[in-house]
PDB file of C-alpha atoms (C1' of nucleotides) in Angstrom:
ATOM      1  CA  MET A   1       0.004  -0.029   0.098  1.00  0.00           C
ATOM      2  CA  ASN A   2       1.636   2.652  -1.215  1.00  0.00           C
ATOM      3  CA  GLU A   3       3.365   4.120   1.737  1.00  0.00           C
ATOM      4  CA  ALA A   4       4.068   7.035  -0.444  1.00  0.00           C
ATOM      5  CA  SER A   5       0.474   7.268  -1.528  1.00  0.00           C
ATOM      6  CA  THR A   6      -0.707   6.732   1.922  1.00  0.00           C
ATOM      7  CA  ALA A   7       1.726   9.404   3.166  1.00  0.00           C
ATOM      8  CA  ARG A   8       0.547  11.685   0.613  1.00  0.00           C
ATOM      9  CA  GLY A   9      -3.096  11.054   0.978  1.00  0.00           C
ATOM     10  CA  THR A  10      -2.531  11.576   4.797  1.00  0.00           C
ATOM     11  CA  LEU A  11      -0.750  14.574   3.934  1.00  0.00           C
ATOM     12  CA  VAL A  12      -3.563  15.974   2.036  1.00  0.00           C
ATOM     13  CA  GLU A  13      -5.896  15.124   4.879  1.00  0.00           C
ATOM     14  CA  ALA A  14      -3.215  16.280   7.126  1.00  0.00           C
ATOM     15  CA  GLU A  15      -5.487  17.392  10.028  1.00  0.00           C
ATOM     16  CA  GLU A  16      -5.269  13.949  11.667  1.00  0.00           C
ATOM     17  CA  ARG A  17      -1.538  14.476  12.318  1.00  0.00           C
ATOM     18  CA  CYS A  18      -2.164  17.905  13.933  1.00  0.00           C
ATOM     19  CA  ARG A  19       0.162  18.740  16.901  1.00  0.00           C
ATOM     20  CA  GLU A  20       0.163  21.394  19.345  1.00  0.00           C
ATOM     21  CA  GLU A  21       3.076  23.099  21.128  1.00  0.00           C
ATOM     22  CA  GLN A  22       3.242  26.013  23.346  1.00  0.00           C
ATOM     23  CA  LEU A  23       6.327  27.967  23.953  1.00  0.00           C
ATOM     24  CA  ILE A  24       6.583  30.460  26.801  1.00  0.00           C
ATOM     25  CA  ASP A  25       9.330  33.021  26.291  1.00  0.00           C
ATOM     26  CA  MET A  26      11.340  33.279  29.304  1.00  0.00           C
ATOM     27  CA  GLU A  27      11.459  37.053  28.844  1.00  0.00           C
ATOM     28  CA  GLY A  28       7.784  37.291  28.099  1.00  0.00           C
ATOM     29  CA  HIS A  29       8.436  40.018  25.700  1.00  0.00           C
ATOM     30  CA  ASN A  30       9.205  38.498  22.310  1.00  0.00           C
ATOM     31  CA  LEU A  31       7.315  36.028  20.316  1.00  0.00           C
ATOM     32  CA  VAL A  32       9.616  32.938  20.007  1.00  0.00           C
ATOM     33  CA  ILE A  33       8.515  30.058  17.735  1.00  0.00           C
ATOM     34  CA  PRO A  34      10.096  26.621  18.459  1.00  0.00           C
ATOM     35  CA  GLU A  35      12.701  25.432  15.803  1.00  0.00           C
ATOM     36  CA  ASP A  36      11.757  22.207  14.408  1.00  0.00           C
ATOM     37  CA  GLY A  37      14.906  21.967  12.354  1.00  0.00           C
ATOM     38  CA  TYR A  38      13.057  22.653   9.223  1.00  0.00           C
ATOM     39  CA  ALA A  39      13.066  25.555   7.015  1.00  0.00           C
ATOM     40  CA  TRP A  40       9.588  27.440   7.333  1.00  0.00           C
ATOM     41  CA  LYS A  41       8.349  30.382   5.189  1.00  0.00           C
ATOM     42  CA  LYS A  42       5.893  32.850   6.595  1.00  0.00           C
ATOM     43  CA  TYR A  43       3.228  33.380   3.854  1.00  0.00           C
ATOM     44  CA  GLY A  44       0.664  35.213   5.696  1.00  0.00           C
ATOM     45  CA  GLN A  45      -0.514  36.413   8.963  1.00  0.00           C
ATOM     46  CA  LYS A  46      -4.152  37.061  10.057  1.00  0.00           C
ATOM     47  CA  PHE A  47      -6.105  38.118  13.033  1.00  0.00           C
ATOM     48  CA  ILE A  48      -8.737  35.432  13.896  1.00  0.00           C
ATOM     49  CA  LYS A  49     -11.694  37.318  15.257  1.00  0.00           C
ATOM     50  CA  ASN A  50     -13.300  34.021  16.205  1.00  0.00           C
ATOM     51  CA  ILE A  51     -10.697  33.187  18.863  1.00  0.00           C
ATOM     52  CA  GLY A  52      -9.474  37.004  19.218  1.00  0.00           C
ATOM     53  CA  LYS A  53      -5.852  35.893  18.467  1.00  0.00           C
ATOM     54  CA  ASN A  54      -3.321  36.401  15.804  1.00  0.00           C
ATOM     55  CA  ARG A  55      -2.422  33.514  13.539  1.00  0.00           C
ATOM     56  CA  SER A  56       0.804  33.281  11.355  1.00  0.00           C
ATOM     57  CA  TYR A  57       0.736  30.820   8.410  1.00  0.00           C
ATOM     58  CA  PHE A  58       4.071  28.978   7.772  1.00  0.00           C
ATOM     59  CA  LYS A  59       4.895  26.586   4.833  1.00  0.00           C
ATOM     60  CA  CYS A  60       7.799  24.278   4.493  1.00  0.00           C
ATOM     61  CA  GLN A  61      10.289  25.493   2.113  1.00  0.00           C
ATOM     62  CA  LYS A  62      10.962  21.916   0.609  1.00  0.00           C
ATOM     63  CA  THR A  63       9.075  21.188  -2.591  1.00  0.00           C
ATOM     64  CA  ASN A  64       8.913  17.542  -1.432  1.00  0.00           C
ATOM     65  CA  CYS A  65       7.537  18.778   1.933  1.00  0.00           C
ATOM     66  CA  ARG A  66       3.942  19.975   1.892  1.00  0.00           C
ATOM     67  CA  ALA A  67       4.064  20.322   5.690  1.00  0.00           C
ATOM     68  CA  LYS A  68       2.506  23.452   7.112  1.00  0.00           C
ATOM     69  CA  LYS A  69       2.625  25.257  10.404  1.00  0.00           C
ATOM     70  CA  ARG A  70       0.367  27.747  11.881  1.00  0.00           C
ATOM     71  CA  ALA A  71       1.156  29.741  14.930  1.00  0.00           C
ATOM     72  CA  GLU A  72      -1.429  31.557  16.986  1.00  0.00           C
ATOM     73  CA  TRP A  73      -0.979  33.804  19.927  1.00  0.00           C
ATOM     74  CA  SER A  74      -3.113  36.156  21.957  1.00  0.00           C
ATOM     75  CA  SER A  75      -2.957  39.741  20.887  1.00  0.00           C
ATOM     76  CA  SER A  76      -2.541  40.659  24.426  1.00  0.00           C
ATOM     77  CA  ASP A  77      -0.474  37.844  25.492  1.00  0.00           C
ATOM     78  CA  PRO A  78       2.186  36.980  22.820  1.00  0.00           C
ATOM     79  CA  SER A  79       3.771  34.772  25.532  1.00  0.00           C
ATOM     80  CA  ASN A  80       0.901  32.285  24.948  1.00  0.00           C
ATOM     81  CA  LEU A  81       2.098  30.783  21.767  1.00  0.00           C
ATOM     82  CA  ARG A  82       0.293  27.973  20.094  1.00  0.00           C
ATOM     83  CA  VAL A  83       1.879  26.103  17.198  1.00  0.00           C
ATOM     84  CA  VAL A  84      -0.068  23.620  15.222  1.00  0.00           C
ATOM     85  CA  TYR A  85       1.683  21.324  12.643  1.00  0.00           C
ATOM     86  CA  GLU A  86      -0.126  20.346   9.648  1.00  0.00           C
ATOM     87  CA  GLY A  87       1.048  17.661   7.197  1.00  0.00           C
ATOM     88  CA  MET A  88       4.085  15.408   7.315  1.00  0.00           C
ATOM     89  CA  HIS A  89       7.856  16.071   6.606  1.00  0.00           C
ATOM     90  CA  THR A  90       9.010  13.833   3.714  1.00  0.00           C
ATOM     91  CA  HIS A  91      12.458  15.015   4.350  1.00  0.00           C
ATOM     92  CA  PRO A  92      14.875  14.861   7.303  1.00  0.00           C
ATOM     93  CA  SER A  93      15.410  17.977   9.389  1.00  0.00           C
ATOM     94  CA  SER A  94      18.260  20.049   8.085  1.00  0.00           C
ATOM     95  CA  THR A  95      19.336  21.190  11.550  1.00  0.00           C
ATOM     96  CA  HIS A  96      19.363  17.939  13.391  1.00  0.00           C
ATOM     97  CA  GLN A  97      20.348  18.388  17.019  1.00  0.00           C
ATOM     98  CA  PRO A  98      23.378  16.786  18.542  1.00  0.00           C
ATOM     99  CA  ASN A  99      21.068  14.692  20.540  1.00  0.00           C
ATOM    100  CA  SER A 100      19.770  11.742  18.688  1.00  0.00           C
ATOM    101  CA  SER A 101      16.780  11.780  20.895  1.00  0.00           C
ATOM    102  CA  GLN A 102      15.015  14.337  18.982  1.00  0.00           C
ATOM    103  CA  GLN A 103      11.811  12.400  19.135  1.00  0.00           C
ATOM    104  CA  GLN A 104      12.168  12.400  22.899  1.00  0.00           C
ATOM    105  CA  ALA A 105      12.634  16.103  22.968  1.00  0.00           C
ATOM    106  CA  SER A 106       9.346  16.377  20.939  1.00  0.00           C
ATOM    107  CA  ILE A 107       7.662  14.255  23.629  1.00  0.00           C
ATOM    108  CA  SER A 108       9.095  16.470  26.287  1.00  0.00           C
ATOM    109  CA  SER A 109       7.753  19.394  24.629  1.00  0.00           C
ATOM    110  CA  ALA A 110       4.437  17.723  23.954  1.00  0.00           C
ATOM    111  CA  ASN A 111       4.303  16.988  27.695  1.00  0.00           C
ATOM    112  CA  GLN A 112       5.046  20.504  28.439  1.00  0.00           C
ATOM    113  CA  TYR A 113       2.471  21.775  26.030  1.00  0.00           C
ATOM    114  CA  ASN A 114       0.009  19.507  27.577  1.00  0.00           C
ATOM    115  CA  LEU A 115       0.646  20.990  31.025  1.00  0.00           C
ATOM    116  CA  LEU A 116       0.685  24.405  29.606  1.00  0.00           C
ATOM    117  CA  THR A 117      -2.616  23.847  27.676  1.00  0.00           C
ATOM    118  CA  GLN A 118      -4.204  23.036  30.989  1.00  0.00           C
ATOM    119  CA  VAL A 119      -2.766  26.198  32.575  1.00  0.00           C
ATOM    120  CA  PHE A 120      -3.259  28.529  29.891  1.00  0.00           C
ATOM    121  CA  GLY A 121      -6.109  26.686  28.003  1.00  0.00           C
ATOM    122  CA  PRO A 122      -6.536  26.394  24.275  1.00  0.00           C
ATOM    123  CA  ASP A 123      -8.738  29.425  24.553  1.00  0.00           C
ATOM    124  CA  ASN A 124      -8.554  32.487  26.351  1.00  0.00           C
ATOM    125  CA  PRO A 125      -9.323  32.110  30.000  1.00  0.00           C
ATOM    126  CA  SER A 126     -10.605  35.629  29.751  1.00  0.00           C
TER     127      SER A 126
ATOM    128  C1'  DC B   1      22.254  39.797  -5.048  1.00  0.00           C
ATOM    129  C1'  DG B   2      19.437  36.630  -2.773  1.00  0.00           C
ATOM    130  C1'  DC B   3      16.429  35.462   0.709  1.00  0.00           C
ATOM    131  C1'  DT B   4      12.973  36.374   4.092  1.00  0.00           C
ATOM    132  C1'  DT B   5       9.292  38.700   5.985  1.00  0.00           C
ATOM    133  C1'  DT B   6       5.265  41.879   5.964  1.00  0.00           C
ATOM    134  C1'  DT B   7       0.928  43.844   4.113  1.00  0.00           C
ATOM    135  C1'  DG B   8      -2.994  43.995   1.119  1.00  0.00           C
ATOM    136  C1'  DA B   9      -6.008  41.953  -1.810  1.00  0.00           C
ATOM    137  C1'  DC B  10      -8.616  38.331  -3.597  1.00  0.00           C
ATOM    138  C1'  DC B  11     -11.004  33.808  -3.401  1.00  0.00           C
ATOM    139  C1'  DT B  12     -13.479  30.098  -1.151  1.00  0.00           C
ATOM    140  C1'  DG B  13     -16.823  28.139   2.124  1.00  0.00           C
ATOM    141  C1'  DC B  14     -20.396  28.410   5.390  1.00  0.00           C
ATOM    142  C1'  DG B  15     -24.169  30.615   7.758  1.00  0.00           C
ATOM    143  C1'  DC B  16     -28.092  33.411   7.985  1.00  0.00           C
TER     144       DC B  16
ATOM    145  C1'  DG C   1     -28.488  36.180  -2.298  1.00  0.00           C
ATOM    146  C1'  DC C   2     -25.694  38.673   0.773  1.00  0.00           C
ATOM    147  C1'  DG C   3     -22.375  38.860   4.376  1.00  0.00           C
ATOM    148  C1'  DC C   4     -18.497  37.534   7.279  1.00  0.00           C
ATOM    149  C1'  DA C   5     -14.461  34.791   8.362  1.00  0.00           C
ATOM    150  C1'  DG C   6     -10.513  32.208   7.244  1.00  0.00           C
ATOM    151  C1'  DG C   7      -6.869  30.991   4.160  1.00  0.00           C
ATOM    152  C1'  DT C   8      -3.860  31.660   0.408  1.00  0.00           C
ATOM    153  C1'  DC C   9      -0.923  34.019  -3.177  1.00  0.00           C
ATOM    154  C1'  DA C  10       1.509  37.927  -4.855  1.00  0.00           C
ATOM    155  C1'  DA C  11       4.357  42.036  -4.748  1.00  0.00           C
ATOM    156  C1'  DA C  12       7.432  45.100  -2.349  1.00  0.00           C
ATOM    157  C1'  DA C  13      10.742  46.438   1.111  1.00  0.00           C
ATOM    158  C1'  DG C  14      14.464  45.474   4.316  1.00  0.00           C
ATOM    159  C1'  DC C  15      18.336  42.868   5.981  1.00  0.00           C
ATOM    160  C1'  DG C  16      22.223  39.746   5.518  1.00  0.00           C
TER     161       DG C  16
END
DNA sequence: CGCTTTTGACCTGCGC
DNA sequence: GCGCAGGTCAAAAGCG
């Protein structure tokens, strides 16, 4: 079954692979987006009235990579950053880390994001 | 000179 | 049928 086809189909569907991460800037002043080791190109930014937050749209630079990333943060609290990964990378990370446990790092981030999600909440606590 | 980022406009989909 | 929201693409400007 066509792993390529499956991967591609899944890629198109994409959303099932959605991932969320939250990064709190230590300085609480600048908006910092977690480096995945991939090259992202910002292709748009819009204010989502529905959630009252800003949303930035990133696309993978790789032609073979149709992965997309969207980052949203509160207009009043840029520290609350929410990154959603859409699609899969068909190409290895350019900037691999010295640690071979990159996946573990992701898990750690996921764990942290989970905790933060509870604290900050996917929505604005208002 | 090349690449990246930012802003605006346009298009599509859904809801009323 | 019209309006609103969200999403994407294109062009231009700035920086490295």
